[in-house]
Amino acid sequence: GKEGSCHMSTDKKLVIKEITKAEMTMFVSKAKTFFEYFEDPETGASSVLARIYGLYRVRANSRKNFGSASVTYAMLMLNAIPPHGYDVFDLKGCTYGRSSATKGTGYEDNLFELTRGYPLFFEPRSHGEICKAIASDSDLLKRDRVMDYSLLLGINSVTSEVIVRIIDYGREYGIGEALERVVKGGRTVEKPEEYMRRLGIFCQHAFEPYDEHPARHERPFLNWSREQFFSLEKSASSSVEPLGAPSELADEMRQLQKFHADNDCQVNH
């Protein structure tokens, strides 16, 4: 979460992150479900859920007050995105309360500023696979009553690679979240079903399949790989613009911009 401290291993491959007691309880109670999901050849191989390697309860005794101690809960996980060379975006399919960041991890507005409002283009098969993976993972989290997770997107403009992971999937929808949803009108907190739907709509607009239209031959597009990386294929005869779109898609982009302006996280109940 936003308040948890985070530390990397010296080789930058692992991250240990402080989590809440409620998140610890959720992960322990759902551990069997996650294990079965990752072991399934169909869902586990393509899943973009950030990999968790361990959960820990750390007790620190106080030197000043004998008999008292503080308890911290922590999670050990695989670092989702390398620390250098990537523009990183934390996406929830929502712009409300998520102002554009000036440095560090960006949000939806920062992504569309980088892409000039255009979607990311994928080779059709790759597009289908990544959308299927996100939908499958989101469905698992919906069934486990989890919400408020993020789609972490890392874009390397030098190597033209894109990494996608789902992170922060430790918040379960309970009584407290239901009350917060009523008070805040469903903008920052949503039911798992609606949260999944909202993220799905965002992905439909942000990720587009690349077709074989003649006007698009000179445009780059993204490819899905076994490492869950995306290789940006480039035409040898074109000057590479890592993220862009042909003018023929102007109407589609206007609809996309209108979607964000009109909806801005508002949903039908």
Coordinates of C-alpha atoms in Angstrom, one line a residue:
G1 CA 0.0 0.0 0.0
K2 CA 0.9 3.7 0.0
E3 CA 2.2 3.7 3.6
G4 CA 4.3 0.5 3.4
S5 CA 8.1 0.8 3.2
C6 CA 9.8 -1.1 0.5
H7 CA 13.4 -2.4 0.2
M8 CA 15.3 -4.1 -2.6
S9 CA 17.9 -6.8 -2.5
T10 CA 21.4 -5.8 -3.5
D11 CA 20.9 -7.4 -6.9
K12 CA 17.6 -5.6 -7.4
K13 CA 15.8 -8.9 -8.1
L14 CA 13.8 -9.2 -4.9
V15 CA 11.6 -6.7 -3.0
I16 CA 10.6 -6.9 0.7
K17 CA 7.6 -4.8 1.4
E18 CA 5.8 -3.9 4.6
I19 CA 2.1 -4.9 4.5
T20 CA -0.8 -4.5 6.9
K21 CA -2.1 -7.2 9.2
A22 CA -5.3 -7.3 7.2
E23 CA -3.3 -8.0 4.0
M24 CA -1.3 -10.7 5.8
T25 CA -4.5 -12.4 6.9
M26 CA -5.9 -12.2 3.4
F27 CA -2.9 -13.8 1.8
V28 CA -2.7 -16.6 4.4
S29 CA -6.4 -17.4 4.0
K30 CA -6.2 -17.4 0.2
A31 CA -2.9 -19.1 -0.1
K32 CA -4.3 -22.4 -1.3
T33 CA -6.3 -20.7 -4.0
F34 CA -3.2 -18.8 -5.3
F35 CA -1.0 -22.0 -5.2
E36 CA -3.6 -23.9 -7.3
Y37 CA -3.9 -21.0 -9.7
F38 CA -0.2 -20.7 -10.3
E39 CA 0.2 -24.5 -10.6
D40 CA -2.4 -24.7 -13.3
P41 CA -0.6 -24.9 -16.7
E42 CA -3.3 -22.8 -18.4
T43 CA -3.5 -19.9 -15.9
G44 CA -0.2 -20.0 -14.1
A45 CA 2.1 -19.8 -17.2
S46 CA 0.5 -16.7 -18.6
S47 CA -0.5 -15.0 -15.3
V48 CA 0.8 -11.4 -14.8
L49 CA 0.2 -11.5 -11.0
A50 CA 3.4 -10.4 -9.2
R51 CA 5.1 -13.4 -7.7
I52 CA 5.1 -13.7 -3.9
Y53 CA 7.9 -15.8 -2.4
G54 CA 7.1 -15.4 1.3
L55 CA 5.1 -13.8 4.1
Y56 CA 6.7 -12.8 7.4
R57 CA 5.7 -11.6 10.9
V58 CA 8.6 -9.7 12.5
R59 CA 8.6 -9.1 16.2
A60 CA 11.0 -6.4 17.6
N61 CA 11.4 -6.2 21.3
S62 CA 11.8 -2.8 22.8
R63 CA 15.1 -2.0 24.7
K64 CA 13.5 0.9 26.6
N65 CA 10.2 -0.8 27.7
F66 CA 10.8 -4.3 29.0
G67 CA 8.2 -6.8 27.8
S68 CA 6.9 -4.6 25.0
A69 CA 7.4 -5.3 21.3
S70 CA 6.3 -4.0 17.9
V71 CA 5.1 -6.4 15.2
T72 CA 5.6 -5.8 11.5
Y73 CA 4.3 -7.8 8.6
A74 CA 6.3 -8.1 5.4
M75 CA 6.1 -9.7 2.0
L76 CA 9.0 -11.0 -0.1
M77 CA 8.3 -10.8 -3.8
L78 CA 10.0 -10.8 -7.2
N79 CA 10.8 -7.3 -8.4
A80 CA 8.2 -6.6 -11.0
I81 CA 10.2 -4.1 -13.1
P82 CA 14.0 -3.5 -13.2
P83 CA 14.9 -0.3 -11.3
H84 CA 16.6 1.4 -14.2
G85 CA 15.7 2.2 -17.8
Y86 CA 11.9 2.0 -17.5
D87 CA 9.1 4.5 -17.3
V88 CA 6.8 3.0 -14.8
F89 CA 3.0 3.5 -14.6
D90 CA 0.6 2.4 -11.8
L91 CA -2.8 2.0 -13.5
K92 CA -6.2 1.4 -12.0
G93 CA -8.4 2.4 -14.9
C94 CA -9.3 5.5 -12.9
T95 CA -8.1 9.2 -12.9
Y96 CA -10.1 10.5 -9.9
G97 CA -7.7 11.4 -7.1
R98 CA -4.7 10.4 -9.2
S99 CA -3.0 13.6 -10.3
S100 CA -0.2 13.4 -12.9
A101 CA 3.1 12.6 -11.2
T102 CA 6.1 14.9 -11.9
K103 CA 8.6 12.2 -11.1
G104 CA 8.8 8.5 -10.2
T105 CA 5.9 6.2 -10.9
G106 CA 3.3 7.8 -13.2
Y107 CA -0.5 7.3 -13.5
E108 CA -3.0 7.2 -16.3
D109 CA -2.5 10.8 -17.3
N110 CA 1.2 10.3 -17.5
L111 CA 0.9 7.3 -19.7
F112 CA -1.4 9.1 -22.2
E113 CA 0.9 12.0 -22.2
L114 CA 3.8 9.7 -23.2
T115 CA 1.7 8.0 -25.9
R116 CA 0.2 11.3 -27.0
G117 CA -3.3 9.9 -26.2
Y118 CA -2.9 6.8 -28.4
P119 CA -3.2 3.2 -27.3
L120 CA -0.4 0.7 -27.2
F121 CA -0.4 -1.6 -30.3
F122 CA 0.0 -5.3 -30.1
E123 CA 0.3 -8.0 -32.7
P124 CA -3.2 -9.5 -32.7
R125 CA -2.3 -12.8 -31.1
S126 CA -0.2 -11.1 -28.5
H127 CA -3.1 -8.7 -27.8
G128 CA -5.4 -11.6 -27.2
E129 CA -3.0 -13.3 -24.9
I130 CA -2.3 -10.4 -22.7
C131 CA -5.9 -9.4 -22.5
K132 CA -6.8 -13.0 -21.6
A133 CA -4.2 -13.1 -18.9
I134 CA -5.4 -9.8 -17.3
A135 CA -9.0 -10.9 -17.5
S136 CA -8.2 -14.3 -16.0
D137 CA -6.2 -12.8 -13.1
S138 CA -8.8 -10.2 -12.5
D139 CA -11.5 -12.9 -12.3
L140 CA -9.5 -14.8 -9.7
L141 CA -9.2 -11.6 -7.6
K142 CA -12.9 -11.0 -8.0
R143 CA -13.8 -14.5 -6.8
D144 CA -11.4 -13.9 -3.8
R145 CA -13.2 -10.6 -3.1
V146 CA -10.0 -8.5 -3.8
M147 CA -10.0 -5.0 -5.1
D148 CA -7.8 -1.9 -5.3
Y149 CA -5.0 -3.7 -7.1
S150 CA -2.9 -2.0 -9.8
L151 CA -1.8 -2.8 -13.3
L152 CA 2.0 -2.0 -13.3
L153 CA 3.3 -1.1 -16.7
G154 CA 7.0 -0.6 -17.4
I155 CA 8.2 0.9 -20.7
N156 CA 11.8 0.8 -21.8
S157 CA 12.2 3.3 -24.7
V158 CA 15.8 2.1 -25.4
T159 CA 15.2 -1.6 -25.7
S160 CA 11.5 -1.1 -26.7
E161 CA 10.3 -3.6 -24.1
V162 CA 7.1 -3.4 -22.1
I163 CA 6.5 -5.3 -18.8
V164 CA 3.0 -5.8 -17.3
R165 CA 2.3 -7.0 -13.8
I166 CA -0.7 -6.9 -11.4
I167 CA 0.5 -5.7 -8.0
D168 CA -0.9 -4.8 -4.6
Y169 CA -3.6 -7.5 -4.7
G170 CA -3.9 -7.8 -0.9
R171 CA -6.9 -5.7 0.0
E172 CA -10.1 -7.7 0.5
Y173 CA -13.5 -6.1 0.1
G174 CA -15.2 -6.1 3.5
I175 CA -17.4 -4.0 5.8
G176 CA -15.0 -1.2 6.1
E177 CA -14.6 -1.0 2.3
A178 CA -18.3 -1.2 1.8
L179 CA -18.8 1.8 4.1
E180 CA -16.0 3.8 2.4
R181 CA -17.7 3.1 -0.9
V182 CA -21.0 4.5 0.3
V183 CA -19.4 7.6 1.8
K184 CA -17.2 8.3 -1.2
G185 CA -19.7 7.4 -3.9
G186 CA -17.8 4.4 -5.4
R187 CA -15.0 6.5 -6.8
T188 CA -11.9 5.3 -4.9
V189 CA -13.4 2.0 -3.5
E190 CA -15.4 -0.4 -5.6
K191 CA -16.9 -3.8 -5.4
P192 CA -14.6 -6.5 -6.8
E193 CA -17.0 -7.1 -9.7
E194 CA -17.1 -3.4 -10.6
Y195 CA -13.4 -3.0 -10.1
M196 CA -12.7 -5.8 -12.5
R197 CA -15.1 -4.3 -15.1
R198 CA -13.5 -0.9 -14.8
L199 CA -10.0 -2.1 -15.3
G200 CA -11.2 -4.2 -18.2
I201 CA -12.7 -1.2 -19.9
F202 CA -9.5 0.7 -19.5
C203 CA -7.5 -2.1 -21.1
Q204 CA -9.9 -2.3 -24.0
H205 CA -9.1 1.4 -24.7
A206 CA -5.4 1.4 -23.8
F207 CA -4.4 -1.8 -25.6
E208 CA -5.2 -2.2 -29.3
P209 CA -4.5 -5.0 -31.8
Y210 CA -2.3 -4.1 -34.7
D211 CA -3.8 -5.0 -38.0
E212 CA -2.3 -5.3 -41.5
H213 CA -3.8 -2.1 -42.9
P214 CA -1.3 -0.6 -45.4
A215 CA -1.2 2.7 -43.7
R216 CA 0.1 0.9 -40.5
H217 CA 3.0 -1.0 -42.0
E218 CA 5.5 1.6 -40.9
R219 CA 4.2 1.6 -37.3
P220 CA 5.7 -0.3 -34.4
F221 CA 3.7 -2.9 -32.5
L222 CA 4.1 -5.0 -29.4
N223 CA 4.7 -8.8 -29.1
W224 CA 4.0 -11.2 -26.3
S225 CA 6.9 -13.5 -25.2
R226 CA 7.3 -16.4 -22.8
E227 CA 9.1 -14.1 -20.3
Q228 CA 6.0 -12.0 -20.1
F229 CA 7.9 -9.2 -21.8
F230 CA 6.7 -7.4 -24.9
S231 CA 9.1 -6.9 -27.7
L232 CA 8.5 -3.8 -29.8
E233 CA 8.9 -4.9 -33.4
K234 CA 10.3 -2.1 -35.7
S235 CA 10.2 -1.6 -39.4
A236 CA 13.7 -1.4 -40.9
S237 CA 12.6 1.3 -43.3
S238 CA 10.9 3.6 -40.7
S239 CA 12.1 6.0 -38.2
V240 CA 11.0 4.5 -34.9
E241 CA 8.6 6.3 -32.6
P242 CA 8.2 3.8 -29.7
L243 CA 4.6 4.8 -29.0
G244 CA 2.5 6.4 -31.6
A245 CA -0.4 5.9 -34.0
P246 CA -1.3 6.8 -37.5
S247 CA -3.6 9.6 -38.3
E248 CA -6.3 7.2 -39.4
L249 CA -7.0 6.5 -35.7
A250 CA -7.9 10.0 -34.8
D251 CA -11.6 9.2 -34.4
E252 CA -10.8 6.3 -32.1
M253 CA -8.5 8.4 -30.0
R254 CA -11.1 11.2 -29.7
Q255 CA -13.5 8.5 -28.4
L256 CA -10.9 7.4 -25.9
Q257 CA -10.3 10.9 -24.6
K258 CA -14.0 11.5 -24.4
F259 CA -14.3 8.3 -22.4
H260 CA -11.9 9.5 -19.8
A261 CA -13.3 13.0 -19.7
D262 CA -16.9 11.8 -19.4
N263 CA -16.5 8.8 -17.1
D264 CA -13.5 9.8 -14.9
C265 CA -14.1 6.7 -12.8
Q266 CA -17.8 7.1 -12.5
V267 CA -19.6 3.8 -13.0
N268 CA -23.2 2.6 -13.2
H269 CA -24.6 0.9 -10.2

